[in-house]
Coordinates of C-alpha atoms and ligand atoms in Angstrom, one line a residue:
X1 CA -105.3 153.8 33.5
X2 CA -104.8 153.5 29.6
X3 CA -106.9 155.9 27.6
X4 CA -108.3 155.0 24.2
X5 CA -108.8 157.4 21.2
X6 CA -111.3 155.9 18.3
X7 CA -110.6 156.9 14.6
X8 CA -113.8 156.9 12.9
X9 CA -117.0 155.4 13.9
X10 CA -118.8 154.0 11.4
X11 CA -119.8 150.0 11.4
X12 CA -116.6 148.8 12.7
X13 CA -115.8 152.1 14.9
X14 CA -119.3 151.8 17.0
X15 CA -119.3 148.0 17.1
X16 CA -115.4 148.6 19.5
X17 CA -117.4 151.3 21.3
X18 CA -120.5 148.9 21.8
X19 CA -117.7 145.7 22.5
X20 CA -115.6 148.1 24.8
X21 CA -118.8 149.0 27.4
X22 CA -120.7 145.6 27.1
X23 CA -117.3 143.6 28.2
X24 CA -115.2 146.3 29.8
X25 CA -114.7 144.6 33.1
X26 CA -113.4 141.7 31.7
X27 CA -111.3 143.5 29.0
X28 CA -109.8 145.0 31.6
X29 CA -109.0 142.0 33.5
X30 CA -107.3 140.3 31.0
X31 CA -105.3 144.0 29.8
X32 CA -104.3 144.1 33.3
X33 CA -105.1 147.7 33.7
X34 CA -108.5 150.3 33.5
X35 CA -109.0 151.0 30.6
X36 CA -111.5 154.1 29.1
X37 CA -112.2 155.5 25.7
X38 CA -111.2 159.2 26.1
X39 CA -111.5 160.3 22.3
X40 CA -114.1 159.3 19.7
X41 CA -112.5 161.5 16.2
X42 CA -115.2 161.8 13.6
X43 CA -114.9 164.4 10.8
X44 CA -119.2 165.2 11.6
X45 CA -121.3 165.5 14.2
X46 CA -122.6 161.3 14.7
X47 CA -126.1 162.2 16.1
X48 CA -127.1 158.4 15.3
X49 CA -124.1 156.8 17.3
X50 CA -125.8 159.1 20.3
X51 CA -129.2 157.4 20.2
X52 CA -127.8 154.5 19.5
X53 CA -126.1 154.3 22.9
X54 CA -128.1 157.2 25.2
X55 CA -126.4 156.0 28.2
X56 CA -122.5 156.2 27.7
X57 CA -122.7 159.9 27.2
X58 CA -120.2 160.0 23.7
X59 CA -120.9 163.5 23.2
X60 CA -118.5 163.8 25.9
X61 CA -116.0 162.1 23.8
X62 CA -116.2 163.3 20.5
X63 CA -113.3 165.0 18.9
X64 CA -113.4 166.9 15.6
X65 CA -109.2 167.7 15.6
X66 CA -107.0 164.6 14.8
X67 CA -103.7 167.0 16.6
X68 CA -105.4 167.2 19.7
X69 CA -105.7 163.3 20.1
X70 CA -101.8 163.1 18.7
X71 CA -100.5 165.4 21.5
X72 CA -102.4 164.2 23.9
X73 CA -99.9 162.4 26.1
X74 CA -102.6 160.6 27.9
X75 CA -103.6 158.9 25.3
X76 CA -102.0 155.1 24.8
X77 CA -103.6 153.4 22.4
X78 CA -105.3 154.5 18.9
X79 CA -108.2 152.2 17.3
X80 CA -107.9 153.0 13.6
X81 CA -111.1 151.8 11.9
X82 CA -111.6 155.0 9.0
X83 CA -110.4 152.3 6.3
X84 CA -108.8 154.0 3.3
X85 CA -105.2 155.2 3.0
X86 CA -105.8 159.4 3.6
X87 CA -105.9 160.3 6.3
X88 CA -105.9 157.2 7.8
X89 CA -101.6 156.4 6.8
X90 CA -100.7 160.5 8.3
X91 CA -102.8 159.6 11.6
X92 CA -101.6 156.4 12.3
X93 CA -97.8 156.9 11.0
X94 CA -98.3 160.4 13.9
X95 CA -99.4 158.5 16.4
X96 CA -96.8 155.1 16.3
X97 CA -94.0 158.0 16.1
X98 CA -95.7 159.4 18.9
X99 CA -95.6 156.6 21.1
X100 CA -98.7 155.5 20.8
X101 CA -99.7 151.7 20.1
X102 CA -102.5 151.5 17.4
X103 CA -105.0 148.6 16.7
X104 CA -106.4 148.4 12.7
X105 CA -109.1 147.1 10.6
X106 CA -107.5 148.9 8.0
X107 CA -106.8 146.1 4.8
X108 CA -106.1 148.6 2.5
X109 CA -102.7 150.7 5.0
X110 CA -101.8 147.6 6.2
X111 CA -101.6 145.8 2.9
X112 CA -100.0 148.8 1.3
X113 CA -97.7 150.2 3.7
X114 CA -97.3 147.8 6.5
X115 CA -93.8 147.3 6.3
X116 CA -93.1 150.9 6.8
X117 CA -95.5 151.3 9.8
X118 CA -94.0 147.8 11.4
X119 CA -90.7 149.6 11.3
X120 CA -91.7 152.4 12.5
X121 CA -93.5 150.8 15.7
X122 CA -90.1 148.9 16.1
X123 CA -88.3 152.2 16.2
X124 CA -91.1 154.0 18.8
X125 CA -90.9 150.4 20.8
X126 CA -95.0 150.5 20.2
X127 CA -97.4 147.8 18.0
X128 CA -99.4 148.6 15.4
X129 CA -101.4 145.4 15.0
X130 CA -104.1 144.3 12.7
X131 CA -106.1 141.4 13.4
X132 CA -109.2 142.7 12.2
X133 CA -108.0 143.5 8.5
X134 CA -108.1 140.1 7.7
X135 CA -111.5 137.5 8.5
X136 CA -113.2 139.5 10.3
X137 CA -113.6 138.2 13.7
X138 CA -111.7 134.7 12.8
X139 CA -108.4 134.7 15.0
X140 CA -105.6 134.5 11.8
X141 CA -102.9 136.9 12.2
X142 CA -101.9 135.9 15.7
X143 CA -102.2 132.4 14.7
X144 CA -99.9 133.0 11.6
X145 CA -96.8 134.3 13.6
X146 CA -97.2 133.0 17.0
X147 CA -99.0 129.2 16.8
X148 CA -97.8 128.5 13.8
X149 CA -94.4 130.1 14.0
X150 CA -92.3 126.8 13.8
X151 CA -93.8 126.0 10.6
X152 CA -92.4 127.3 6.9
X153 CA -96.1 127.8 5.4
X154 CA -95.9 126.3 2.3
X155 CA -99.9 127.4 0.8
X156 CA -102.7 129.6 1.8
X157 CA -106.0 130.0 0.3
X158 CA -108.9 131.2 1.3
X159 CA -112.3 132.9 0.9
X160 CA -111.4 136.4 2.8
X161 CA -114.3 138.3 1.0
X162 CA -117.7 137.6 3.1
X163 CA -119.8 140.0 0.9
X164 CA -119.0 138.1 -2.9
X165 CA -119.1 134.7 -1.1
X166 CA -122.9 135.7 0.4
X167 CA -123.4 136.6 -3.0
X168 CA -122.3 133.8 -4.9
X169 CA -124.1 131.7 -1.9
X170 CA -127.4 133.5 -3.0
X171 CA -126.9 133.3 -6.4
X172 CA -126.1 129.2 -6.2
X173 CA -128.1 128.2 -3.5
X174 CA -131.9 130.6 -4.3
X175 CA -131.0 131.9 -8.0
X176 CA -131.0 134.9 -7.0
X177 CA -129.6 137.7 -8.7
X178 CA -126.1 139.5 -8.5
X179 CA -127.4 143.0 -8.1
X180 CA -130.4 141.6 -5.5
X181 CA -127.8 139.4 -3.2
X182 CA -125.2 142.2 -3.8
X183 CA -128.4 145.3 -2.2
X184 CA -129.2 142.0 0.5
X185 CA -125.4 142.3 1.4
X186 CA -125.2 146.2 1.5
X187 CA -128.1 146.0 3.9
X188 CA -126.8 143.7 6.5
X189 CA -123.4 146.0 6.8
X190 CA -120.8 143.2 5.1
X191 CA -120.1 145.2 1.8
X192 CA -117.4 148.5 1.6
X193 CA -118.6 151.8 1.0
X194 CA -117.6 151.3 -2.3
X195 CA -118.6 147.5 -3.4
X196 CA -116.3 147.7 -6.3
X197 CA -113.6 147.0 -3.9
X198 CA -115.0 143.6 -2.9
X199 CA -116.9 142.6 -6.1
X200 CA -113.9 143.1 -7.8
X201 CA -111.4 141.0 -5.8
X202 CA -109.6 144.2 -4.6
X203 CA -110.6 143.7 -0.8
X204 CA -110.0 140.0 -0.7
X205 CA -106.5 140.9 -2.5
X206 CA -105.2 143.5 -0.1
X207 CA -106.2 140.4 2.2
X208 CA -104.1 137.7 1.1
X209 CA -101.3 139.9 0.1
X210 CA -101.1 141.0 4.4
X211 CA -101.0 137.4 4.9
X212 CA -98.1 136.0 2.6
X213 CA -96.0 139.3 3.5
X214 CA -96.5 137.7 7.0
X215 CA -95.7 134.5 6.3
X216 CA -93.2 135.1 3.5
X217 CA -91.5 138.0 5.3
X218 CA -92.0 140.7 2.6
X219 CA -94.0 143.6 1.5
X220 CA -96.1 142.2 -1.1
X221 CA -98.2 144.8 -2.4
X222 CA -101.4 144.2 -4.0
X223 CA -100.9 145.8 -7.6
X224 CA -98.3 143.5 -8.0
X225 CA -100.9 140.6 -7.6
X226 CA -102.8 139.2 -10.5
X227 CA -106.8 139.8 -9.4
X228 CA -110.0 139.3 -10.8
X229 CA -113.5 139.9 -9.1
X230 CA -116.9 137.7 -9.6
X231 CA -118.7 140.1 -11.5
X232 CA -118.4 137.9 -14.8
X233 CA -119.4 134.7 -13.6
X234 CA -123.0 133.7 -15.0
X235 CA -125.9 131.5 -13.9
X236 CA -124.4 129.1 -16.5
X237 CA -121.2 129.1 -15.2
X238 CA -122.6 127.9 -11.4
X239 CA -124.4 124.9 -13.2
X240 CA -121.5 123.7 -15.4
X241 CA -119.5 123.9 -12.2
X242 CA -122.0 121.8 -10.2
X243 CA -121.9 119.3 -13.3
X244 CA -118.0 119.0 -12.6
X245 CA -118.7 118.3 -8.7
X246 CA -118.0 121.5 -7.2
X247 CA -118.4 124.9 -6.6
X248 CA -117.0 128.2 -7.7
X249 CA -115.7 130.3 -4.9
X250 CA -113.3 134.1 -4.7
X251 CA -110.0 132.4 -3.8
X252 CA -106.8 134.1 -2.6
X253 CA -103.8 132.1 -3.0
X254 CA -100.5 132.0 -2.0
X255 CA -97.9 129.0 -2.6
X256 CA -94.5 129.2 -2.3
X257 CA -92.3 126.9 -4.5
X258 CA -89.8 124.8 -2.8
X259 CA -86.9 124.7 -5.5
X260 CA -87.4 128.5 -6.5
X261 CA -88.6 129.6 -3.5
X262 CA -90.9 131.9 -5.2
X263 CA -94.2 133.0 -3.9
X264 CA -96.9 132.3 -6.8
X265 CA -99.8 134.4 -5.8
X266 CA -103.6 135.4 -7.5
X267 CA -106.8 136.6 -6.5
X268 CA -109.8 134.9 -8.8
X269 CA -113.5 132.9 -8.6
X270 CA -112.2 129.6 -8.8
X271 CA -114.1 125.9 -9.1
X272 CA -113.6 124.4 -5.9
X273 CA -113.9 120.9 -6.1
X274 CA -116.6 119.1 -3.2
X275 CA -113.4 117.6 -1.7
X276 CA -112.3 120.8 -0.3
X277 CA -113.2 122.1 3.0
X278 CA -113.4 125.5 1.5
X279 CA -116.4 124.3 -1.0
X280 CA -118.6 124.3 1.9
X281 CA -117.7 127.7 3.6
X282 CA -120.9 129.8 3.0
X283 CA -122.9 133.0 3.1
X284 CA -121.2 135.7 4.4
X285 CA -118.3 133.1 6.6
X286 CA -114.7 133.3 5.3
X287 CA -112.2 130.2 5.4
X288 CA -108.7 129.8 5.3
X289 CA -106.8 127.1 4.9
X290 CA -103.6 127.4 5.8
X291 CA -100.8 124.5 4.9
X292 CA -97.4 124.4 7.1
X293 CA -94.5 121.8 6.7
X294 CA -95.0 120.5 10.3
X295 CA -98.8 120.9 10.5
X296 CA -100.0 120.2 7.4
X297 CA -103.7 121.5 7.1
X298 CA -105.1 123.9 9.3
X299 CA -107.9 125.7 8.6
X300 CA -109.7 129.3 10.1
X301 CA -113.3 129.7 9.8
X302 CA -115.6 132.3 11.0
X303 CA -117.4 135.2 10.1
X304 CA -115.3 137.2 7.7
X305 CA -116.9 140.7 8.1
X306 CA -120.0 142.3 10.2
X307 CA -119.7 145.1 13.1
X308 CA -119.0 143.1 15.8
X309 CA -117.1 140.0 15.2
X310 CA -114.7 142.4 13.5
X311 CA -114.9 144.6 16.5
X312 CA -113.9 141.6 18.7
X313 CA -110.7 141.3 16.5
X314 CA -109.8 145.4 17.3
X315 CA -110.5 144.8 20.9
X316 CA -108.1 141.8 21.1
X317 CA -105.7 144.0 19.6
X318 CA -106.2 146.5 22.1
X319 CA -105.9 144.0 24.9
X320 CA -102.5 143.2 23.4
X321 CA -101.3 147.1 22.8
X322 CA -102.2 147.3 26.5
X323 CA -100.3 144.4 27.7
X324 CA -97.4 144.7 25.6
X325 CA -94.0 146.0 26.9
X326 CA -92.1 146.7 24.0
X327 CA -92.8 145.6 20.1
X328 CA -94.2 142.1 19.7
X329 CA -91.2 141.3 17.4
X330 CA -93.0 138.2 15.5
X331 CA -95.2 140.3 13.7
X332 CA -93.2 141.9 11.5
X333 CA -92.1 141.6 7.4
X334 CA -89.6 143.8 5.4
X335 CA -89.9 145.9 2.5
X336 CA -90.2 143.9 -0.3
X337 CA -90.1 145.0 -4.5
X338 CA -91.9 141.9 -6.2
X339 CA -89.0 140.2 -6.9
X340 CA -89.7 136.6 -4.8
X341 CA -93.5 136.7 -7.2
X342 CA -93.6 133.6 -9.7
X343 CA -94.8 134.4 -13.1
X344 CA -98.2 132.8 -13.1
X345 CA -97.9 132.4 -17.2
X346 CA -95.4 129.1 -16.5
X347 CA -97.4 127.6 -13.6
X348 CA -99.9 124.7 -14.5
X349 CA -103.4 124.6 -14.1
X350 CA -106.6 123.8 -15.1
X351 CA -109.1 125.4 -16.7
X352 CA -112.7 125.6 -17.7
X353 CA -113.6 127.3 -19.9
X354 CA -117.2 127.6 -21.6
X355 CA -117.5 128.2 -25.7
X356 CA -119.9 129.8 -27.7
X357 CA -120.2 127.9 -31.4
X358 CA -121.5 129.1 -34.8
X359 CA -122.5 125.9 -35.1
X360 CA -122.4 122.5 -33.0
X361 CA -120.2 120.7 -35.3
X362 CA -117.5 122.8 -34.3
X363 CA -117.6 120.2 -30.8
X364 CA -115.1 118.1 -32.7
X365 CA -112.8 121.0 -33.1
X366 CA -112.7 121.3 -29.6
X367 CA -113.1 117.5 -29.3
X368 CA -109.3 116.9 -30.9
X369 CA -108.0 120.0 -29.1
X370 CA -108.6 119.4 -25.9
X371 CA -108.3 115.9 -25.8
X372 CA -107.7 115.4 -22.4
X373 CA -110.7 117.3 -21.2
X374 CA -113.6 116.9 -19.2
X375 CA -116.9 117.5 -21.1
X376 CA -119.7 119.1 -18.7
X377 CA -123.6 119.7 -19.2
X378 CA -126.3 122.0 -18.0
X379 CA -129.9 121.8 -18.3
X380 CA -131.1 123.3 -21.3
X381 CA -127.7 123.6 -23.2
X382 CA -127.8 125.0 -26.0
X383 CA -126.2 122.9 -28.5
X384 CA -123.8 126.0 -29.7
X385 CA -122.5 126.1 -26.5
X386 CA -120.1 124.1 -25.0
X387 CA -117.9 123.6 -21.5
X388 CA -114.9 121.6 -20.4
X389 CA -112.6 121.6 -17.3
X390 CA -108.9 121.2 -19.3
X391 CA -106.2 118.9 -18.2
X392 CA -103.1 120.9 -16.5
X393 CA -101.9 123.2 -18.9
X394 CA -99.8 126.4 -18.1
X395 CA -101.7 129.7 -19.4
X396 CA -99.3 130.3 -22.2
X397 CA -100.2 126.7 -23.6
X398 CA -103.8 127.4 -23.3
X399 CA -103.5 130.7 -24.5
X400 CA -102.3 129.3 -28.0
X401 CA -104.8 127.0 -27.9
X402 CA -107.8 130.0 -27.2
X403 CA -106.2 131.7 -30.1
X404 CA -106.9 129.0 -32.4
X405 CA -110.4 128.3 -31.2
X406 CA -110.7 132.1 -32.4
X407 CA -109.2 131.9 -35.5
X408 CA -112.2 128.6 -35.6
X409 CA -114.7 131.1 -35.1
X410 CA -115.8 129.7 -31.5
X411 CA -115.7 132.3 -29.0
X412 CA -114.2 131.8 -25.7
X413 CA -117.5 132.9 -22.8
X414 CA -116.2 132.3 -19.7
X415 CA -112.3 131.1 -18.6
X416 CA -111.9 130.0 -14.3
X417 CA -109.1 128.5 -13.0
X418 CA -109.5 125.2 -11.2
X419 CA -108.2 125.3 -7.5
Ligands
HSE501 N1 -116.3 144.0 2.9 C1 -115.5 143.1 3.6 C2 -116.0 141.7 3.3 C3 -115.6 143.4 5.0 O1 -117.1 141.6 2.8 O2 -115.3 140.7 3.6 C4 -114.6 142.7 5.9 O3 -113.3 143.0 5.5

């Protein structure tokens, strides 16, 4: 018999309870082995969790003392789904050096320290594995070392925040507004505690950084990682980008260059052109698109966040922890110190970018300087105003150009990189 102890159990932590009893026969069957959940840690009383589920009796499990669970040899396996880095790196760094496997929703530790905590499982001969900190319930971790393992991955991008994509559905597809679709999201359980962390591109950051340290072999931590959240993008901006034939969307990105072999990587709304799957990837479903050398093309999609598609990811996890003999040594990625990131200042792109004018002859100003551009229009435009998608251009080069539309008196409104 393999005994469970459950950090925390909010959304995530009562959907692996829920999962656990619903499918527990045939979780067990495929761990090979009973299975129960002896602990449930929670730093309060959880009266709600209690009616939520009258029959399973949790009272039984609850456990206000993190040592207790830690020196309790009975105990196997460790769900961490607190989120945030205290307590949550001491408890799970305790119980790996304790023997203990542990399964993670945790983004943040596992963006942040995972490279310690992988060595240290290697060292204990335990797993600490993660499938849930990244899509939610989409299967793209165990796909990215074990199905894909013969491939060098040469790209990834993806939409890995479900709440600002259901928000930039709502505010594309009903004209609804940010602050409404962002209260819509709260409600239905997809946003953090703290929404800054998604609005702002942190979440979907720590996301794509987990998956290029796998893929690239190295600790890429997030504050190394230029990012940028969707709380800028306008009304205007969705309609000028539906005028150029697309869509904007949060991307993470990863590319590796061939020649340098450096790892350009950014977080940042994007206009995603019609042409790519990912433009049609709504509401609160995450995509990613995955490109290796002998594949090509692959692409994940699924429902990025919620209680119990996320809680299906854990469980998986804790099916493996249970099976597992020893370390499953294909997950795994050293330290790393920055060094293999591309400076994004020399790497082409395009841009659009939307101007406000003092007066609309100053079009022919931007006219002759960005010759090569597209021109877009929007209902009601005001003729001061004015939007173009550039020709490829690396961000220095534009940079000089932006400082001379200044020095014009047009001011620069809005600036997204074209995927
Ligand atoms: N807040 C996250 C999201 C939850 O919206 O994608 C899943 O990581």
């Amino acid at each position: 018999m393999k005994k469970i102890a459950v950090l925390g159990c909010g959304t995530v932590g009562s959907g692996v309870v829920e999962v656990f009893y619903k499918n527990r026969s045939s979780i067990q069957k495929k761990s090979g082995c009973d299975m129960d959940i002896k602990y449930i840690y929670l730093r309060r009383a959880h009266p709600e969790l209690l009616t939520q589920y009258p029959d399973l009796h949790l009272e039984e499990k609850f456990c206000f003392d993190f040592d207790t669970i830690a020196n309790d040899p009975e105990i196997n396996i460790v769900v961490e789904v607190m989120g945030g880095i205290d307590p949550a790196y001491h408890f799970v760094k305790t119980c790996l050096q304790k023997g203990k496997s542990v399964a993670t929703a945790n983004k943040e530790l596992i963006a942040n320290k995972g490279a310690e905590l992988l060595s240290i499982a290697k060292q204990n001969h335990v797993n600490i594995l993660f499938e849930a900190s990244v899509g939610g319930g989409i299967p793209i971790i165990r796909p990215l070392h074990q199905c894909l393992g013969a491939n060098e991955i040469d790209d990834i991008q993806g939409i890995l925040n479900g709440t600002t994509n259901f928000i930039l559905t709502k505010m594309i597809r009903e004209n609804m507004n940010f602050a409404d679709a962002l209260s819509l999201a709260q409600k239905l359980g997809y946003a953090e505690a703290d929404p800054t962390a998604d609005v702002e591109g942190l979440d979907a950051c720590r996301k794509i950084c987990i998956l290029a340290s796998l893929a690239y072999g190295k600790q890429i931590n997030p504050q190394w990682v230029s990012c940028e959240g969707i709380s800028k993008i306008t009304a205007e901006d969705v309609e000028y980008a539906k005028d150029w034939g697309g869509v904007i969307k949060l991307i993470g990105k990863a590319t590796r260059d061939e020649q340098t072999q450096k790892i350009a990587m950014m977080v940042a709304p994007m206009f995603v052109p019609q042409e790519s799957q990912l433009s049609t990837v709504d509401d609160v479903f995450n995509g990613i698109l995955v490109t290796g050398d002998a594949t090509g093309e692959v692409l994940f999609y699924g429902k990025g966040a919620g209680k119990l598609p996320t809680a299906s990811a854990v469980m998986s996890d804790v099916i493996d922890c249970a099976k597992a003999t020893d370390t499953i040594d294909t997950l795994y990625w050293e330290d790393g110190d920055g060094s293999e990131l591309a400076d994004l200042s020399l790497l082409p792109s395009r841009f659009y970018l939307r101007f406000q004018m003092q007066y609309s002859q100053q079009l022919s100003w931007l006219e002759h300087s960005f010759c090569h551009a597209e021109f877009l229009a929007r209902k009601n435009q005001p003729q001061t105003e004015a939007a173009l998608v550039t020709d490829s251009m690396t961000p220095e080069h534009l940079d000089l150009l932006l400082q001379s539309a200044k020095k014009e008196g047009i001011t620069l409104l809005s600036k997204i990189v074209v995927l």
